[in-house]
Structures are given as structure tokens and as C-alpha cells.
Coordinates of N, CA, C and O and ligand atoms in Angstrom, one line a residue:
X1 N 71.4 101.9 120.9 CA 72.7 102.7 120.9 C 73.8 101.8 120.3 O 74.0 100.7 120.8
X2 N 74.4 102.3 119.3 CA 75.5 101.5 118.6 C 76.9 102.0 119.1 O 77.1 103.2 119.0
X3 N 77.7 101.0 119.5 CA 79.0 101.4 120.0 C 80.0 101.5 118.8 O 80.0 100.5 118.0
X4 N 80.7 102.6 118.7 CA 81.6 102.7 117.5 C 83.0 103.0 118.0 O 83.2 103.4 119.1
X5 N 83.9 102.7 117.1 CA 85.3 103.1 117.3 C 85.7 104.1 116.3 O 85.2 104.1 115.1
X6 N 86.5 105.1 116.6 CA 87.0 106.1 115.7 C 88.5 105.9 115.6 O 89.2 105.8 116.7
X7 N 89.0 105.8 114.4 CA 90.5 105.7 114.2 C 91.1 106.9 113.7 O 90.6 107.5 112.7
X8 N 92.2 107.4 114.3 CA 92.8 108.6 113.9 C 94.3 108.4 113.7 O 94.9 107.5 114.3
X9 N 94.9 109.3 113.0 CA 96.4 109.4 112.9 C 96.9 110.8 113.2 O 98.1 111.0 113.4
X10 N 96.0 111.8 113.2 CA 96.5 113.2 113.2 C 95.7 114.0 114.2 O 95.4 113.6 115.3
X11 N 95.3 115.2 113.7 CA 94.8 116.2 114.7 C 93.4 115.9 115.3 O 93.1 116.4 116.4
X12 N 92.6 115.1 114.6 CA 91.4 114.6 115.2 C 90.2 115.6 115.3 O 89.4 115.4 116.1
X13 N 90.2 116.5 114.3 CA 89.0 117.4 114.4 C 87.7 116.7 114.0 O 86.7 117.1 114.6
X14 N 87.7 115.7 113.2 CA 86.5 115.0 112.9 C 86.1 114.1 114.1 O 84.9 114.0 114.4
X15 N 87.1 113.6 114.8 CA 86.7 112.9 116.1 C 86.0 113.8 117.0 O 85.0 113.5 117.6
X16 N 86.5 115.1 117.1 CA 85.9 116.1 118.0 C 84.4 116.4 117.5 O 83.5 116.4 118.3
X17 N 84.3 116.5 116.2 CA 82.9 116.8 115.7 C 82.0 115.6 116.0 O 80.8 115.8 116.4
X18 N 82.5 114.4 115.9 CA 81.6 113.2 116.2 C 81.3 113.2 117.6 O 80.1 112.9 118.0
X19 N 82.2 113.5 118.5 CA 82.0 113.4 119.9 C 81.0 114.6 120.4 O 80.1 114.4 121.1
X20 N 81.2 115.8 119.8 CA 80.4 116.9 120.2 C 78.9 116.7 119.8 O 78.0 116.9 120.5
X21 N 78.8 116.1 118.6 CA 77.4 115.8 118.1 C 76.7 114.8 119.0 O 75.6 115.0 119.4
X22 N 77.5 113.8 119.4 CA 76.9 112.7 120.2 C 76.5 113.3 121.6 O 75.4 113.0 122.1
X23 N 77.3 114.3 122.1 CA 77.0 114.9 123.4 C 75.9 115.8 123.3 O 75.2 116.0 124.3
X24 N 75.7 116.4 122.2 CA 74.7 117.5 122.1 C 73.4 117.1 121.4 O 72.4 117.9 121.4
X25 N 73.3 115.9 120.9 CA 72.1 115.5 120.2 C 71.3 114.4 120.9 O 71.8 113.3 121.1
X26 N 70.2 114.8 121.3 CA 69.3 113.9 122.1 C 68.9 112.8 121.1 O 68.6 113.0 119.9
X27 N 69.0 111.5 121.5 CA 68.6 110.4 120.7 C 69.7 110.0 119.7 O 69.4 109.2 118.8
X28 N 70.9 110.6 119.8 CA 72.0 110.1 118.8 C 72.1 108.6 118.9 O 72.1 108.1 120.0
X29 N 72.3 108.0 117.8 CA 72.3 106.5 117.7 C 73.6 105.9 117.9 O 73.7 104.7 117.8
X30 N 74.7 106.7 118.0 CA 76.0 106.1 118.3 C 76.6 106.6 119.5 O 76.3 107.7 120.0
X31 N 77.5 105.8 120.0 CA 78.4 106.2 121.2 C 79.8 105.9 120.9 O 80.1 104.7 120.4
X32 N 80.7 106.8 121.0 CA 82.1 106.5 120.8 C 82.6 105.7 122.0 O 82.8 106.3 123.1
X33 N 82.9 104.4 121.8 CA 83.3 103.6 122.9 C 84.8 103.5 122.9 O 85.4 103.2 123.9
X34 N 85.4 103.7 121.7 CA 86.9 103.4 121.6 C 87.5 104.4 120.6 O 86.9 104.7 119.5
X35 N 88.6 105.0 120.9 CA 89.4 105.7 120.0 C 90.7 105.0 119.8 O 91.4 104.6 120.8
X36 N 91.1 104.7 118.5 CA 92.3 104.1 118.2 C 93.2 105.0 117.4 O 92.7 105.7 116.5
X37 N 94.5 105.0 117.8 CA 95.4 105.8 116.9 C 96.5 104.9 116.5 O 96.9 103.9 117.3
X38 N 97.1 105.1 115.4 CA 98.2 104.2 114.9 C 99.6 104.8 115.2 O 100.6 104.3 114.9
X39 N 99.6 105.9 116.0 CA 100.8 106.5 116.4 C 100.5 107.3 117.7 O 99.5 108.0 117.8
X40 N 101.5 107.3 118.6 CA 101.2 108.1 119.8 C 101.5 109.6 119.6 O 101.3 110.4 120.5
X41 N 101.9 109.9 118.4 CA 102.1 111.3 118.0 C 100.8 112.0 117.5 O 100.8 113.1 117.2
X42 N 99.8 111.2 117.4 CA 98.5 111.8 116.9 C 98.0 112.9 117.8 O 97.8 112.6 119.0
X43 N 97.9 114.1 117.3 CA 97.5 115.2 118.2 C 96.1 115.0 118.8 O 95.9 115.5 119.9
X44 N 95.2 114.3 118.1 CA 93.9 114.1 118.6 C 93.8 113.3 119.8 O 92.7 113.2 120.5
X45 N 94.9 112.7 120.2 CA 94.9 111.8 121.4 C 94.6 112.6 122.7 O 93.9 112.1 123.6
X46 N 95.0 113.8 122.8 CA 94.8 114.6 124.0 C 93.3 114.8 124.2 O 92.7 114.6 125.2
X47 N 92.6 115.2 123.0 CA 91.1 115.3 123.1 C 90.5 114.0 123.4 O 89.6 113.9 124.3
X48 N 90.9 112.9 122.8 CA 90.3 111.6 122.9 C 90.3 111.2 124.4 O 89.4 110.6 124.9
X49 N 91.4 111.6 125.1 CA 91.5 111.2 126.5 C 90.6 112.0 127.4 O 90.4 111.6 128.6
X50 N 89.9 113.0 126.9 CA 88.9 113.7 127.7 C 87.5 113.1 127.6 O 86.6 113.5 128.3
X51 N 87.4 112.1 126.7 CA 86.1 111.5 126.4 C 85.9 110.3 127.3 O 86.8 109.7 127.9
X52 N 84.6 110.0 127.5 CA 84.3 108.8 128.2 C 84.4 107.6 127.3 O 83.4 107.0 126.9
X53 N 85.6 107.3 126.8 CA 85.9 106.2 125.8 C 87.2 105.6 126.1 O 88.1 106.3 126.7
X54 N 87.4 104.4 125.7 CA 88.8 103.8 125.8 C 89.6 104.4 124.7 O 89.1 104.7 123.6
X55 N 90.9 104.6 125.0 CA 91.8 105.2 124.0 C 93.0 104.2 123.9 O 93.7 104.0 124.9
X56 N 93.2 103.7 122.8 CA 94.3 102.7 122.6 C 95.2 103.1 121.4 O 94.7 103.4 120.3
X57 N 96.5 103.1 121.6 CA 97.4 103.4 120.5 C 97.9 102.0 120.1 O 98.4 101.2 120.9
X58 N 97.8 101.7 118.8 CA 98.3 100.5 118.2 C 99.4 101.0 117.2 O 99.1 101.4 116.1
X59 N 100.6 101.1 117.7 CA 101.7 101.8 116.9 C 102.1 101.0 115.7 O 102.7 99.9 115.8
X60 N 101.7 101.6 114.5 CA 102.0 100.8 113.3 C 103.5 100.5 113.2 O 103.9 99.4 112.7
X61 N 104.4 101.4 113.6 CA 105.8 101.2 113.5 C 106.4 100.0 114.3 O 107.5 99.6 114.1
X62 N 105.6 99.6 115.3 CA 106.1 98.5 116.1 C 105.8 97.1 115.4 O 106.3 96.1 115.9
X63 N 105.1 97.1 114.3 CA 104.8 95.9 113.7 C 105.6 95.7 112.4 O 105.8 96.7 111.7
X64 N 106.0 94.5 112.1 CA 106.8 94.3 110.9 C 106.0 94.3 109.6 O 106.6 94.4 108.5
X65 N 104.8 94.2 109.6 CA 104.0 94.2 108.4 C 102.6 94.6 108.7 O 102.2 94.8 109.8
X66 N 101.8 94.6 107.6 CA 100.4 95.0 107.8 C 99.6 94.0 108.6 O 98.7 94.3 109.4
X67 N 99.9 92.7 108.3 CA 99.1 91.6 108.9 C 99.1 91.6 110.4 O 98.1 91.6 111.1
X68 N 100.3 91.6 111.0 CA 100.4 91.7 112.5 C 99.7 93.0 113.0 O 99.1 92.9 114.1
X69 N 99.9 94.1 112.3 CA 99.3 95.3 112.8 C 97.8 95.2 112.8 O 97.1 95.5 113.8
X70 N 97.2 94.6 111.7 CA 95.8 94.5 111.6 C 95.3 93.5 112.7 O 94.2 93.6 113.2
X71 N 96.1 92.5 113.0 CA 95.7 91.5 114.0 C 95.5 92.2 115.3 O 94.5 92.0 116.1
X72 N 96.5 93.1 115.6 CA 96.4 93.9 116.9 C 95.2 94.8 116.9 O 94.5 94.9 117.9
X73 N 95.0 95.4 115.8 CA 93.8 96.3 115.6 C 92.5 95.6 115.8 O 91.6 96.0 116.6
X74 N 92.4 94.4 115.2 CA 91.2 93.6 115.3 C 91.0 93.2 116.8 O 89.8 93.2 117.3
X75 N 92.1 92.8 117.4 CA 91.9 92.3 118.8 C 91.4 93.5 119.7 O 90.5 93.2 120.5
X76 N 91.8 94.7 119.5 CA 91.4 95.8 120.3 C 89.9 96.1 120.0 O 89.1 96.2 120.9
X77 N 89.5 96.1 118.7 CA 88.1 96.3 118.3 C 87.2 95.2 118.9 O 86.1 95.5 119.4
X78 N 87.7 94.0 118.9 CA 86.9 92.9 119.4 C 86.7 93.0 120.9 O 85.6 92.8 121.4
X79 N 87.7 93.5 121.6 CA 87.6 93.5 123.0 C 86.7 94.6 123.5 O 86.1 94.5 124.6
X80 N 86.4 95.6 122.7 CA 85.4 96.6 123.0 C 84.1 96.4 122.3 O 83.2 97.3 122.4
X81 N 84.0 95.3 121.6 CA 82.7 95.0 120.9 C 82.1 96.1 120.1 O 80.9 96.3 120.2
X82 N 82.9 96.9 119.4 CA 82.4 97.9 118.6 C 81.8 97.4 117.3 O 82.3 96.4 116.8
X83 N 80.8 98.1 116.8 CA 80.1 97.6 115.6 C 80.6 98.2 114.4 O 80.8 97.6 113.4
X84 N 80.8 99.5 114.5 CA 81.3 100.3 113.3 C 82.7 100.8 113.6 O 83.0 101.2 114.8
X85 N 83.5 100.9 112.6 CA 84.8 101.5 112.7 C 84.8 102.7 111.8 O 84.5 102.6 110.6
X86 N 85.0 103.9 112.3 CA 85.0 105.1 111.6 C 86.4 105.7 111.4 O 87.0 106.0 112.4
X87 N 86.9 105.7 110.2 CA 88.2 106.3 110.0 C 88.1 107.8 109.9 O 87.2 108.3 109.1
X88 N 88.9 108.5 110.6 CA 88.8 110.0 110.6 C 90.2 110.5 110.6 O 90.9 110.8 111.6
X89 N 90.7 110.5 109.4 CA 92.1 110.9 109.2 C 93.1 109.8 109.6 O 94.2 110.1 110.0
X90 N 92.7 108.6 109.4 CA 93.5 107.4 109.7 C 94.3 107.0 108.5 O 93.7 106.7 107.4
X91 N 95.6 107.2 108.5 CA 96.4 107.1 107.3 C 96.9 105.7 107.0 O 98.1 105.5 106.7
X92 N 96.0 104.7 107.1 CA 96.4 103.4 106.7 C 95.4 102.8 105.8 O 94.2 103.0 105.9
X93 N 95.9 102.0 104.8 CA 95.0 101.3 103.9 C 94.8 99.9 104.5 O 95.8 99.2 104.9
X94 N 93.5 99.5 104.7 CA 93.2 98.2 105.4 C 93.0 97.1 104.4 O 92.5 97.4 103.3
X95 N 93.3 95.9 104.8 CA 93.2 94.8 103.8 C 91.8 94.3 103.8 O 91.0 94.5 104.7
X96 N 91.4 93.6 102.7 CA 90.1 93.1 102.5 C 89.8 92.1 103.6 O 88.7 92.0 104.1
X97 N 90.8 91.3 104.1 CA 90.6 90.3 105.1 C 90.2 91.0 106.5 O 89.3 90.6 107.2
X98 N 90.9 92.1 106.8 CA 90.5 92.9 108.0 C 89.1 93.4 107.9 O 88.3 93.3 108.8
X99 N 88.8 94.0 106.8 CA 87.5 94.7 106.6 C 86.4 93.7 106.7 O 85.4 93.9 107.3
X100 N 86.6 92.5 106.1 CA 85.6 91.4 106.1 C 85.2 91.0 107.5 O 84.1 90.5 107.8
X101 N 86.1 91.1 108.5 CA 85.9 90.7 109.8 C 85.1 91.6 110.6 O 84.7 91.4 111.8
X102 N 84.8 92.8 110.1 CA 84.2 93.8 110.9 C 82.7 93.7 110.9 O 82.0 93.6 109.9
X103 N 82.0 93.6 112.1 CA 80.6 93.3 112.2 C 79.7 94.3 111.4 O 78.8 93.8 110.7
X104 N 79.8 95.6 111.7 CA 78.9 96.5 111.0 C 79.5 96.9 109.7 O 79.0 96.6 108.6
X105 N 80.6 97.6 109.8 CA 81.2 98.0 108.6 C 82.3 99.1 108.9 O 82.4 99.4 110.1
X106 N 83.0 99.5 107.9 CA 84.0 100.5 108.1 C 83.7 101.6 107.2 O 83.5 101.4 106.0
X107 N 83.7 102.9 107.7 CA 83.5 104.0 106.9 C 84.6 105.0 107.0 O 85.4 105.0 108.0
X108 N 84.7 105.8 106.0 CA 85.8 106.8 106.0 C 85.3 108.2 105.5 O 84.3 108.2 104.8
X109 N 85.9 109.2 105.9 CA 85.6 110.5 105.3 C 86.8 111.0 104.5 O 87.9 110.9 104.9
X110 N 86.5 111.4 103.3 CA 87.6 111.8 102.4 C 87.3 113.2 101.8 O 86.2 113.6 101.5
X111 N 88.3 114.1 101.8 CA 88.1 115.5 101.4 C 88.1 115.7 99.9 O 88.9 116.4 99.3
X112 N 87.2 115.0 99.2 CA 86.9 115.3 97.8 C 85.5 114.7 97.4 O 85.0 113.9 98.2
X113 N 85.0 115.1 96.3 CA 83.8 114.5 95.8 C 84.1 113.2 95.0 O 84.4 113.3 93.8
X114 N 84.2 112.1 95.8 CA 84.6 110.9 95.1 C 83.6 110.5 94.1 O 82.4 110.8 94.2
X115 N 84.0 109.8 93.0 CA 85.3 109.2 92.8 C 86.4 110.1 92.3 O 87.5 109.6 92.1
X116 N 86.1 111.4 92.3 CA 87.2 112.3 91.8 C 88.2 112.5 93.0 O 87.8 112.6 94.1
X117 N 89.5 112.7 92.7 CA 90.5 113.0 93.6 C 90.6 112.1 94.8 O 90.5 112.5 96.0
X118 N 90.8 110.8 94.5 CA 91.2 109.9 95.6 C 92.6 110.2 96.0 O 93.4 110.9 95.3
X119 N 93.0 109.8 97.2 CA 94.4 110.0 97.7 C 94.6 111.3 98.4 O 93.7 112.0 98.8
X120 N 95.9 111.7 98.4 CA 96.3 112.9 99.2 C 96.2 114.2 98.4 O 96.0 114.2 97.2
X121 N 96.4 115.3 99.1 CA 96.5 116.7 98.5 C 95.4 117.0 97.6 O 95.5 117.6 96.5
X122 N 94.2 116.7 98.0 CA 93.0 116.9 97.2 C 92.8 118.4 96.9 O 92.4 118.8 95.8
X123 N 92.9 119.2 97.9 CA 92.6 120.7 97.7 C 93.6 121.3 96.7 O 93.1 122.0 95.8
X124 N 94.8 121.0 96.8 CA 95.8 121.5 95.8 C 95.5 121.0 94.4 O 95.5 121.8 93.5
X125 N 95.1 119.7 94.3 CA 94.9 119.2 92.9 C 93.6 119.8 92.4 O 93.5 120.0 91.2
X126 N 92.6 120.0 93.2 CA 91.3 120.6 92.8 C 91.6 122.0 92.2 O 91.1 122.4 91.2
X127 N 92.4 122.8 93.0 CA 92.7 124.2 92.5 C 93.5 124.1 91.2 O 93.2 124.9 90.3
X128 N 94.5 123.2 91.2 CA 95.3 123.2 90.0 C 94.5 122.8 88.7 O 94.8 123.2 87.6
X129 N 93.5 122.0 88.9 CA 92.6 121.6 87.8 C 91.6 122.6 87.4 O 90.8 122.4 86.4
X130 N 91.5 123.7 88.2 CA 90.5 124.7 87.9 C 89.0 124.3 88.1 O 88.1 124.8 87.4
X131 N 88.8 123.3 89.0 CA 87.4 122.9 89.3 C 86.6 124.0 89.8 O 87.1 124.9 90.5
X132 N 85.3 123.9 89.6 CA 84.4 124.9 90.2 C 83.7 124.4 91.4 O 83.1 125.2 92.2
X133 N 83.7 123.1 91.7 CA 83.1 122.6 92.9 C 84.1 121.6 93.5 O 84.9 120.9 92.9
X134 N 83.9 121.5 94.8 CA 84.8 120.5 95.6 C 83.9 120.1 96.8 O 82.8 120.6 97.0
X135 N 84.4 119.2 97.7 CA 83.6 118.9 98.8 C 84.2 117.7 99.5 O 85.4 117.4 99.5
X136 N 83.4 116.9 100.2 CA 83.8 115.7 100.9 C 82.8 114.6 100.8 O 81.7 114.9 100.4
X137 N 83.3 113.4 101.0 CA 82.5 112.2 100.8 C 82.7 111.2 102.0 O 83.8 111.0 102.4
X138 N 81.6 110.7 102.5 CA 81.6 109.6 103.4 C 81.4 108.3 102.6 O 80.5 108.2 101.8
X139 N 82.3 107.3 102.7 CA 82.2 106.1 101.9 C 82.5 104.9 102.7 O 83.2 104.9 103.7
X140 N 81.9 103.8 102.2 CA 82.3 102.5 102.8 C 83.8 102.2 102.4 O 84.2 102.6 101.4
X141 N 84.5 101.5 103.3 CA 85.9 101.2 103.1 C 86.1 99.9 102.5 O 85.5 98.9 102.9
X142 N 86.9 99.9 101.4 CA 87.3 98.6 100.8 C 88.8 98.6 100.8 O 89.4 99.6 101.2
X143 N 89.4 97.6 100.2 CA 90.8 97.5 100.2 C 91.5 98.5 99.2 O 92.7 98.7 99.3
X144 N 90.7 99.0 98.3 CA 91.2 100.0 97.4 C 91.2 101.4 98.0 O 90.3 101.7 98.8
X145 N 92.2 102.2 97.6 CA 92.3 103.6 98.2 C 91.1 104.4 97.9 O 90.9 104.7 96.7
X146 N 90.3 104.8 98.9 CA 89.2 105.7 98.7 C 88.2 105.2 97.6 O 87.6 106.0 96.9
X147 N 88.0 103.9 97.6 CA 87.2 103.3 96.5 C 85.8 102.8 96.8 O 85.1 102.6 95.9
X148 N 85.5 102.6 98.1 CA 84.2 102.0 98.4 C 83.0 102.9 98.0 O 83.2 104.1 97.7
X149 N 81.9 102.3 98.0 CA 80.6 103.1 97.6 C 80.4 104.3 98.5 O 80.6 104.2 99.7
X150 N 80.0 105.4 97.9 CA 79.7 106.6 98.6 C 78.4 106.5 99.4 O 77.5 105.9 98.9
X151 N 78.4 107.1 100.5 CA 77.2 107.1 101.4 C 76.5 108.5 101.4 O 75.3 108.6 101.3
X152 N 77.4 109.5 101.5 CA 76.9 110.9 101.5 C 78.0 111.8 101.1 O 79.2 111.5 101.3
X153 N 77.6 112.9 100.6 CA 78.6 113.9 100.3 C 78.1 115.3 100.5 O 76.9 115.5 100.7
X154 N 79.0 116.3 100.6 CA 78.6 117.7 100.8 C 79.5 118.5 99.9 O 80.7 118.1 99.7
X155 N 79.0 119.5 99.3 CA 79.8 120.3 98.3 C 79.9 121.8 98.6 O 79.0 122.3 99.2
X156 N 80.9 122.4 98.0 CA 81.1 123.8 98.1 C 81.6 124.3 96.8 O 82.3 123.6 96.0
X157 N 81.3 125.6 96.5 CA 81.9 126.2 95.2 C 83.4 126.5 95.5 O 83.8 126.9 96.6
X158 N 84.2 126.4 94.5 CA 85.6 126.8 94.6 C 85.6 128.3 94.1 O 85.0 128.6 93.1
X159 N 86.1 129.2 95.0 CA 86.1 130.6 94.7 C 87.3 131.0 93.9 O 88.4 130.4 94.2
X160 N 87.2 132.1 93.1 CA 88.4 132.5 92.3 C 89.6 132.8 93.2 O 90.8 132.6 92.8
X161 N 89.3 133.4 94.4 CA 90.4 133.8 95.3 C 90.8 132.7 96.3 O 91.5 133.0 97.3
X162 N 90.3 131.5 96.2 CA 90.6 130.4 97.1 C 92.1 130.1 97.1 O 92.7 129.9 96.0
X163 N 92.7 129.9 98.3 CA 94.0 129.3 98.4 C 93.7 127.8 98.9 O 92.6 127.5 99.3
X164 N 94.8 127.0 98.9 CA 94.6 125.7 99.4 C 94.1 125.7 100.9 O 93.2 124.9 101.2
X165 N 94.5 126.7 101.6 CA 94.1 126.8 103.0 C 92.6 127.2 103.2 O 91.9 126.6 104.0
X166 N 92.2 128.2 102.4 CA 90.8 128.6 102.6 C 89.8 127.5 102.1 O 88.8 127.3 102.7
X167 N 90.2 126.8 101.0 CA 89.4 125.8 100.5 C 89.4 124.6 101.5 O 88.3 124.0 101.8
X168 N 90.5 124.3 102.1 CA 90.6 123.2 103.0 C 89.7 123.5 104.3 O 89.0 122.6 104.8
X169 N 89.7 124.8 104.7 CA 88.9 125.1 105.9 C 87.5 125.0 105.6 O 86.7 124.5 106.4
X170 N 87.0 125.4 104.4 CA 85.6 125.3 104.1 C 85.2 123.8 103.9 O 84.1 123.4 104.4
X171 N 86.0 123.0 103.3 CA 85.7 121.6 103.2 C 85.7 120.9 104.6 O 84.8 120.1 104.9
X172 N 86.6 121.3 105.4 CA 86.7 120.7 106.8 C 85.4 121.0 107.5 O 84.9 120.1 108.2
X173 N 84.9 122.2 107.4 CA 83.6 122.6 108.1 C 82.5 121.7 107.6 O 81.6 121.3 108.3
X174 N 82.5 121.4 106.3 CA 81.5 120.5 105.7 C 81.6 119.1 106.3 O 80.6 118.4 106.6
X175 N 82.9 118.6 106.4 CA 83.1 117.3 107.0 C 82.5 117.2 108.4 O 81.9 116.2 108.8
X176 N 82.8 118.3 109.2 CA 82.4 118.2 110.6 C 80.9 118.2 110.8 O 80.3 117.7 111.8
X177 N 80.1 118.7 109.8 CA 78.7 118.6 109.8 C 78.2 117.3 109.2 O 77.3 116.7 109.8
X178 N 78.9 116.8 108.2 CA 78.4 115.6 107.5 C 78.6 114.3 108.2 O 77.8 113.4 108.2
X179 N 79.8 114.2 108.8 CA 80.2 112.9 109.3 C 79.3 112.5 110.5 O 78.7 111.4 110.4
X180 N 79.1 113.3 111.5 CA 78.2 112.9 112.6 C 76.8 112.6 112.1 O 76.2 111.6 112.5
X181 N 76.2 113.4 111.3 CA 74.8 113.2 110.8 C 74.7 111.9 110.0 O 73.8 111.2 110.3
X182 N 75.7 111.7 109.2 CA 75.6 110.4 108.4 C 75.8 109.2 109.3 O 75.1 108.2 109.1
X183 N 76.7 109.3 110.2 CA 76.9 108.1 111.1 C 75.7 107.9 112.0 O 75.3 106.7 112.2
X184 N 75.0 109.0 112.4 CA 73.8 108.8 113.2 C 72.8 108.1 112.4 O 72.1 107.1 112.9
X185 N 72.6 108.5 111.1 CA 71.6 107.8 110.3 C 72.0 106.3 110.0 O 71.1 105.5 110.1
X186 N 73.3 106.1 109.8 CA 73.7 104.7 109.6 C 73.4 103.8 110.8 O 73.0 102.7 110.7
X187 N 73.6 104.4 112.0 CA 73.5 103.6 113.2 C 72.0 103.5 113.6 O 71.6 102.6 114.4
X188 N 71.1 104.3 113.0 CA 69.7 104.2 113.3 C 69.0 103.1 112.6 O 67.9 102.7 113.0
X189 N 69.7 102.5 111.6 CA 69.1 101.5 110.8 C 69.0 100.1 111.5 O 70.0 99.8 112.1
Ligands
GRF1 C1 90.2 115.1 106.9 O1 90.3 116.1 106.0 C2 89.6 113.9 106.4 O2 88.7 114.1 105.3 C3 90.8 113.2 105.9 O3 91.8 113.4 106.8 C4 91.5 114.7 107.5 C5 91.5 114.4 108.9 O4 91.4 115.6 109.7 N1 90.6 111.7 105.7 P1 91.2 115.5 111.2 O5 92.3 114.6 111.8 O6 89.9 114.8 111.5 O7 91.3 116.9 111.7

């Protein structure tokens, strides 16, 4: 069983999907030992506190720069001896130095078929470009924004009547299925 940390900044629906999968899947290879948020306003914290996991807020705004913030983050991860760090809507770009210190690795879920549409507002940009397919990608984290090697992806057709909201909902459902399954496989190795 591999102990993992999940880092969030917002509503935490992927955190919930990861936790539900672990609770419902016999032989799941990961356990969420730690949830980290970079703000105490993260809505997912309420759910995190219902889990059998440590919940720690490392408030980014309390630190004068990225380096001290990452030192605090690293200290927390080290004290819970987590092997993988899973970013799930964590709105911070991590430095190469921080990433290199991580024992297993750091993975992220991004709402596009990378390398297309890195960054924010992916659903809006996909619709504006008239794409016919869209989806989500799990990837290794590097210091570049959404740049690390892809591990797995899931796709959906873009429908003529899709709005940003309907497309976002469909991609989010794909994320909720893909992230736990991929992480389970990664931790089984
Ligand atoms: C997801 O769409 C994820 O792909 C992106 O941020 C969003 C987080 O959603 N990185 P949630 O907080 O897990 O609900």
C-alpha cells in the first residue's frame, strides 16, 4: 500500500473521486494519508476532514516567495512520509528543485488532451477553436506549466450544442474515472 498526498486549491471533486475509489476498491494500491491545501478557502477541505487522513493548510499567501512556501510544503510531505503527490486542482506551479526532492513523483490532472490547451480556460478555448474532441490528461509534473510526460488520457466528442458548462461536466466525469484508476496502476508498480 502506497501512501499518497493530494493537493487541492478548490472544490476538491477529484479528491473525492480518489477517496471514493480507494474506499470502494478491494486491493486498491494507494491510501490518501495527507490532504494539503494552499488556502483555507479551498472548498474541498470540508470533505477532506471527513477522511481518515491528515489535513494541512499551507497558506501560500503567508509566504513571501515560492521557495519558503515549497520548503513548508516539503516539510509537511516529509513528516507524513508520502511517496506520491497528486495535484488535483492545485493552482501552483512547482519548481524543479521541489519536484526533484519527491520520492515517487508528482502527478497532475489537466482538463485537456495535452499537449494541446495547457493552462486555464481549456473548455472555452476548445469550443472557440471548433475542436471535435476534448478530454483530460494525467501527466508527470515538471517545472513547466502542464508540460510533463502524459501517463493516461480520456476523451469525449465535442457536441454541436455544447456550452462551456456541459463540456466541463462531461470532462470532469472522465477525470473522476481516470485519476483513481491511473493512480492505482502507478502505485501497483
Ligand atoms: C479539474 O478540472 C482538474 O483537471 C484541474 O482543476 C480542476 C479541479 O477540480 N486541474 P476539483 O477541485 O478536483 O473539483
